[in-house]
Amino acid sequence: MKSRPAILILLVSLCFCLGLGTVLLGEQTDASTIERLISLFPPGGLGDIFSPARGEQTTVLLLGIDRFDRPDPALRAIWLLAFEPPDPKVMLSGVPSNLDLVPGADVTLDSFFGWTPDGVVAPPFLEALERALRVEVDVVVIMDEYAFGALVDYLGGMPLEAQLGLPFEGDVLSGPQVLALHTVFEGDPVSLVGLQASVLSGLLPQAAKLGPNPDLGPILALAPDHADVSINPTQFAVLLSHLLPIKAEYVTVQTILAPIP
């Protein structure tokens, strides 16, 4: 495992889902708001999803694809977001799409990726990922390249001082420019996952500048054509509210380049 800065997929998902939750809850998400919302459901109902028990790990699978309107979308990013409320610390693990599941047999993780007839991620892919990484996925978030670029722009672009090794300062890259960088590494998933990590080392501070009540229209417009969550978006937004406020010092990021024994 190799330590990395924070990732782009995390910010995209947090901005989209937490923003949606803020609108649906009618105010900035806080503990009292969550408690009032949970009280609307019967005992033993959805409360455990909204407020995981102390010490209970929640794992969110974050997938990036090229386009939703393709029957066989290309897999661009695989990240796991793990946290244990009320601990604000977050573990982010990036995985190359060509993770070798059986050394010497040319069996890779992306070979299992695809859609079911119902338009959800194929179970064999999830099963292969869970076995290889020794995890249990609770929620799946999928976003396409359009959403990827749109949210880079929403955050104000990526400062060129980010750890990309570029000899420029004092300017930013737009969403389309960040996507153009990704195309350079399309044939090298290991380098691509490293690039994604470096990109978000610059975007994480940008997210902190949004303030408590940003205009969420551009984020909400991404669903359902360019983003999808496997559970009710309101549930997911409240679940992620345990991570607020987003602070870089709480985030540990690693890349996993081989199956976990």
Coordinates of C-alpha atoms in Angstrom, one line a residue:
M1 CA 0.0 0.0 0.0
K2 CA 1.3 3.4 -0.9
S3 CA 0.2 6.6 0.9
R4 CA -1.4 9.3 -1.3
P5 CA -3.1 12.7 -0.9
A6 CA -6.9 13.0 -1.0
I7 CA -8.8 12.0 -4.1
L8 CA -11.1 13.7 -6.6
I9 CA -13.8 11.1 -6.4
L10 CA -14.3 11.7 -2.7
L11 CA -14.9 15.4 -3.2
V12 CA -17.2 14.9 -6.1
S13 CA -19.3 12.5 -4.1
L14 CA -19.3 14.5 -0.9
C15 CA -20.3 17.7 -2.7
F16 CA -23.1 16.0 -4.6
C17 CA -24.5 14.0 -1.8
L18 CA -24.1 16.4 1.1
G19 CA -25.4 19.2 -1.1
L20 CA -28.4 17.2 -2.0
G21 CA -29.0 16.4 1.7
T22 CA -28.7 20.1 2.6
V23 CA -31.5 21.0 0.1
L24 CA -33.7 18.1 1.1
L25 CA -33.3 18.8 4.8
G26 CA -34.1 22.5 4.3
E27 CA -31.0 23.8 6.1
Q28 CA -27.3 23.1 6.8
T29 CA -27.0 19.5 8.0
D30 CA -26.3 19.3 11.7
A31 CA -26.9 16.9 14.6
S32 CA -30.3 18.4 15.6
T33 CA -31.6 18.3 12.0
I34 CA -30.5 14.6 11.7
E35 CA -32.3 13.7 14.9
R36 CA -35.5 15.4 13.8
L37 CA -35.3 13.5 10.4
I38 CA -34.7 10.2 12.1
S39 CA -37.6 10.7 14.4
L40 CA -39.9 10.5 11.4
F41 CA -39.2 6.8 11.0
P42 CA -40.4 4.0 13.2
P43 CA -38.1 2.3 15.8
G44 CA -35.9 -0.3 14.2
G45 CA -36.5 1.2 10.8
L46 CA -33.9 3.4 9.0
G47 CA -32.2 4.8 12.0
D48 CA -29.2 2.5 11.9
I49 CA -28.5 3.6 8.3
F50 CA -28.7 7.3 9.2
S51 CA -26.7 7.0 12.4
P52 CA -24.3 4.0 12.4
A53 CA -23.4 2.6 15.8
R54 CA -20.3 3.8 17.5
G55 CA -17.3 1.9 16.1
E56 CA -19.3 0.4 13.2
Q57 CA -17.3 0.9 9.9
T58 CA -19.2 2.1 6.9
T59 CA -17.6 1.5 3.5
V60 CA -18.7 3.4 0.3
L61 CA -17.5 2.3 -3.1
L62 CA -16.9 5.2 -5.4
L63 CA -16.7 4.4 -9.1
G64 CA -15.9 6.7 -12.0
I65 CA -17.0 5.7 -15.5
D66 CA -16.7 7.5 -18.9
R67 CA -20.4 7.7 -19.8
F68 CA -23.8 6.6 -18.4
D69 CA -25.4 6.3 -21.8
R70 CA -23.1 3.5 -23.0
P71 CA -24.2 -0.1 -22.5
D72 CA -20.6 -1.0 -21.7
P73 CA -19.0 2.0 -19.9
A74 CA -15.3 2.2 -19.3
L75 CA -14.2 2.0 -15.7
R76 CA -12.0 5.0 -14.9
A77 CA -11.7 5.0 -11.1
I78 CA -12.2 2.7 -8.1
W79 CA -12.0 4.2 -4.6
L80 CA -13.2 3.0 -1.2
L81 CA -14.3 5.5 1.5
A82 CA -14.3 4.0 5.0
F83 CA -15.2 5.7 8.3
E84 CA -16.4 4.8 11.8
P85 CA -18.8 7.4 13.3
P86 CA -18.4 9.4 15.5
D87 CA -14.6 9.3 14.7
P88 CA -14.1 12.1 12.0
K89 CA -11.2 10.3 10.5
V90 CA -11.6 8.9 7.0
M91 CA -9.6 6.2 5.1
L92 CA -9.6 6.4 1.3
S93 CA -8.2 3.6 -0.7
G94 CA -7.7 3.8 -4.5
V95 CA -7.4 0.7 -6.6
P96 CA -6.2 0.4 -10.2
S97 CA -9.0 -0.9 -12.5
N98 CA -6.6 -3.7 -13.7
L99 CA -5.9 -5.0 -10.2
D100 CA -4.5 -8.5 -10.7
L101 CA -6.8 -10.9 -8.9
V102 CA -5.0 -14.1 -9.8
P103 CA -1.3 -13.6 -10.4
G104 CA -0.2 -15.2 -13.7
A105 CA -3.7 -15.9 -14.8
D106 CA -4.6 -12.5 -16.3
V107 CA -7.7 -12.2 -14.2
T108 CA -8.2 -8.5 -13.4
L109 CA -10.9 -6.6 -11.5
D110 CA -12.1 -4.7 -14.5
S111 CA -12.9 -7.9 -16.4
F112 CA -15.9 -8.4 -14.0
F113 CA -17.2 -4.8 -14.4
G114 CA -20.6 -4.3 -16.2
W115 CA -24.3 -3.5 -15.7
T116 CA -27.2 -5.8 -14.9
P117 CA -30.4 -5.5 -17.0
D118 CA -31.7 -3.3 -14.2
G119 CA -28.8 -0.8 -14.7
V120 CA -26.8 -1.5 -11.5
V121 CA -23.3 -2.7 -11.1
A122 CA -23.0 -6.4 -11.8
P123 CA -22.8 -8.5 -8.6
P124 CA -19.7 -10.5 -9.8
F125 CA -17.7 -7.2 -9.8
L126 CA -18.7 -6.3 -6.3
E127 CA -18.0 -9.8 -5.1
A128 CA -14.6 -9.9 -6.7
L129 CA -13.7 -6.5 -5.2
E130 CA -14.9 -7.5 -1.7
R131 CA -12.9 -10.7 -1.8
A132 CA -9.7 -9.1 -3.1
L133 CA -9.8 -6.2 -0.6
R134 CA -11.3 -7.9 2.4
V135 CA -14.2 -5.4 2.7
E136 CA -17.9 -5.3 2.8
V137 CA -19.4 -2.5 0.6
D138 CA -22.4 -0.7 2.1
V139 CA -23.1 1.9 -0.6
V140 CA -22.1 2.3 -4.3
V141 CA -21.7 5.7 -5.9
I142 CA -21.2 6.1 -9.6
M143 CA -20.3 9.3 -11.5
D144 CA -19.3 9.8 -15.1
E145 CA -16.7 12.1 -16.7
Y146 CA -19.1 14.9 -17.2
A147 CA -19.9 15.1 -13.5
F148 CA -16.2 14.7 -12.8
G149 CA -15.3 17.8 -14.8
A150 CA -18.4 19.8 -13.8
L151 CA -17.5 19.4 -10.1
V152 CA -13.9 20.4 -10.6
D153 CA -15.3 23.7 -12.1
Y154 CA -17.8 23.9 -9.3
L155 CA -14.9 23.8 -6.7
G156 CA -13.2 26.7 -8.6
G157 CA -10.7 24.5 -10.6
M158 CA -7.6 22.7 -9.5
P159 CA -4.7 24.9 -8.4
L160 CA -1.6 24.2 -10.4
E161 CA 0.4 24.1 -7.2
A162 CA -1.1 20.7 -6.5
Q163 CA 1.3 17.9 -6.6
L164 CA 1.3 17.3 -10.3
G165 CA 4.9 18.1 -11.0
L166 CA 3.9 21.0 -13.4
P167 CA 6.2 24.0 -13.5
F168 CA 3.3 26.5 -13.1
E169 CA 1.9 28.5 -10.1
G170 CA -0.9 30.9 -9.5
D171 CA -3.4 29.5 -11.9
V172 CA -6.0 26.7 -12.0
L173 CA -6.9 23.8 -14.3
S174 CA -10.6 23.6 -15.4
G175 CA -12.6 20.5 -15.4
P176 CA -12.0 19.7 -19.1
Q177 CA -8.3 20.3 -18.5
V178 CA -8.2 17.8 -15.6
L179 CA -10.0 15.3 -17.7
A180 CA -7.5 15.8 -20.5
L181 CA -4.8 14.9 -18.0
H182 CA -6.6 11.7 -17.3
T183 CA -6.5 10.7 -21.0
V184 CA -2.7 10.7 -20.9
F185 CA -2.8 7.8 -18.5
E186 CA -5.8 5.8 -19.8
G187 CA -3.6 2.9 -20.7
D188 CA -1.8 2.9 -17.3
P189 CA -4.3 2.3 -14.5
V190 CA -1.7 2.4 -11.8
S191 CA -0.4 5.8 -12.9
L192 CA -4.0 7.0 -13.4
V193 CA -5.0 6.3 -9.8
G194 CA -1.9 8.2 -8.6
L195 CA -2.9 11.1 -10.8
Q196 CA -6.4 11.1 -9.3
A197 CA -4.9 11.3 -5.8
S198 CA -2.6 14.2 -6.8
V199 CA -5.5 16.1 -8.4
L200 CA -7.5 16.0 -5.2
S201 CA -4.6 17.2 -3.0
G202 CA -5.3 20.5 -4.7
L203 CA -9.1 20.3 -4.7
L204 CA -9.6 19.5 -1.0
P205 CA -8.7 23.0 0.1
Q206 CA -10.9 24.4 -2.6
A207 CA -13.9 22.6 -1.1
A208 CA -13.3 24.2 2.2
K209 CA -13.8 27.6 0.6
L210 CA -17.4 26.9 -0.5
G211 CA -18.8 28.1 2.8
P212 CA -21.9 26.9 4.6
N213 CA -24.6 27.8 2.0
P214 CA -23.2 27.5 -1.6
D215 CA -25.4 27.5 -4.6
L216 CA -26.2 23.8 -5.1
G217 CA -28.0 24.0 -8.4
P218 CA -25.1 22.8 -10.5
I219 CA -24.5 19.8 -8.2
L220 CA -28.2 18.8 -8.1
A221 CA -28.4 19.0 -11.9
L222 CA -25.9 16.1 -12.2
A223 CA -28.4 13.5 -11.1
P224 CA -29.8 11.2 -12.5
D225 CA -28.1 11.6 -15.9
H226 CA -24.5 11.8 -14.6
A227 CA -24.5 10.4 -11.1
D228 CA -26.2 7.6 -9.2
V229 CA -26.3 6.4 -5.6
S230 CA -27.3 2.8 -4.6
I231 CA -29.4 4.0 -1.7
N232 CA -31.8 6.9 -1.2
P233 CA -29.8 10.1 -1.7
T234 CA -31.2 11.6 1.4
Q235 CA -30.0 8.6 3.4
F236 CA -26.6 8.9 1.9
A237 CA -26.3 12.6 2.5
V238 CA -27.1 12.2 6.2
L239 CA -24.7 9.3 6.4
L240 CA -21.9 11.4 5.1
S241 CA -22.8 14.3 7.4
H242 CA -20.8 12.4 10.0
L243 CA -17.7 13.6 8.0
L244 CA -18.5 17.3 8.3
P245 CA -16.7 19.6 8.4
I246 CA -14.3 18.3 5.7
K247 CA -10.7 18.7 7.1
A248 CA -7.7 17.4 5.2
E249 CA -5.9 16.4 8.4
Y250 CA -8.6 13.8 9.1
V251 CA -8.1 12.1 5.7
T252 CA -5.7 9.3 5.2
V253 CA -5.3 8.1 1.6
Q254 CA -3.6 5.0 0.2
T255 CA -3.5 3.1 -3.0
I256 CA -3.8 -0.6 -3.0
L257 CA -1.9 -2.2 -5.8
A258 CA -2.4 -5.9 -5.0
P259 CA -5.1 -8.1 -3.4
I260 CA -5.0 -8.1 0.5
P261 CA -4.0 -11.6 1.7

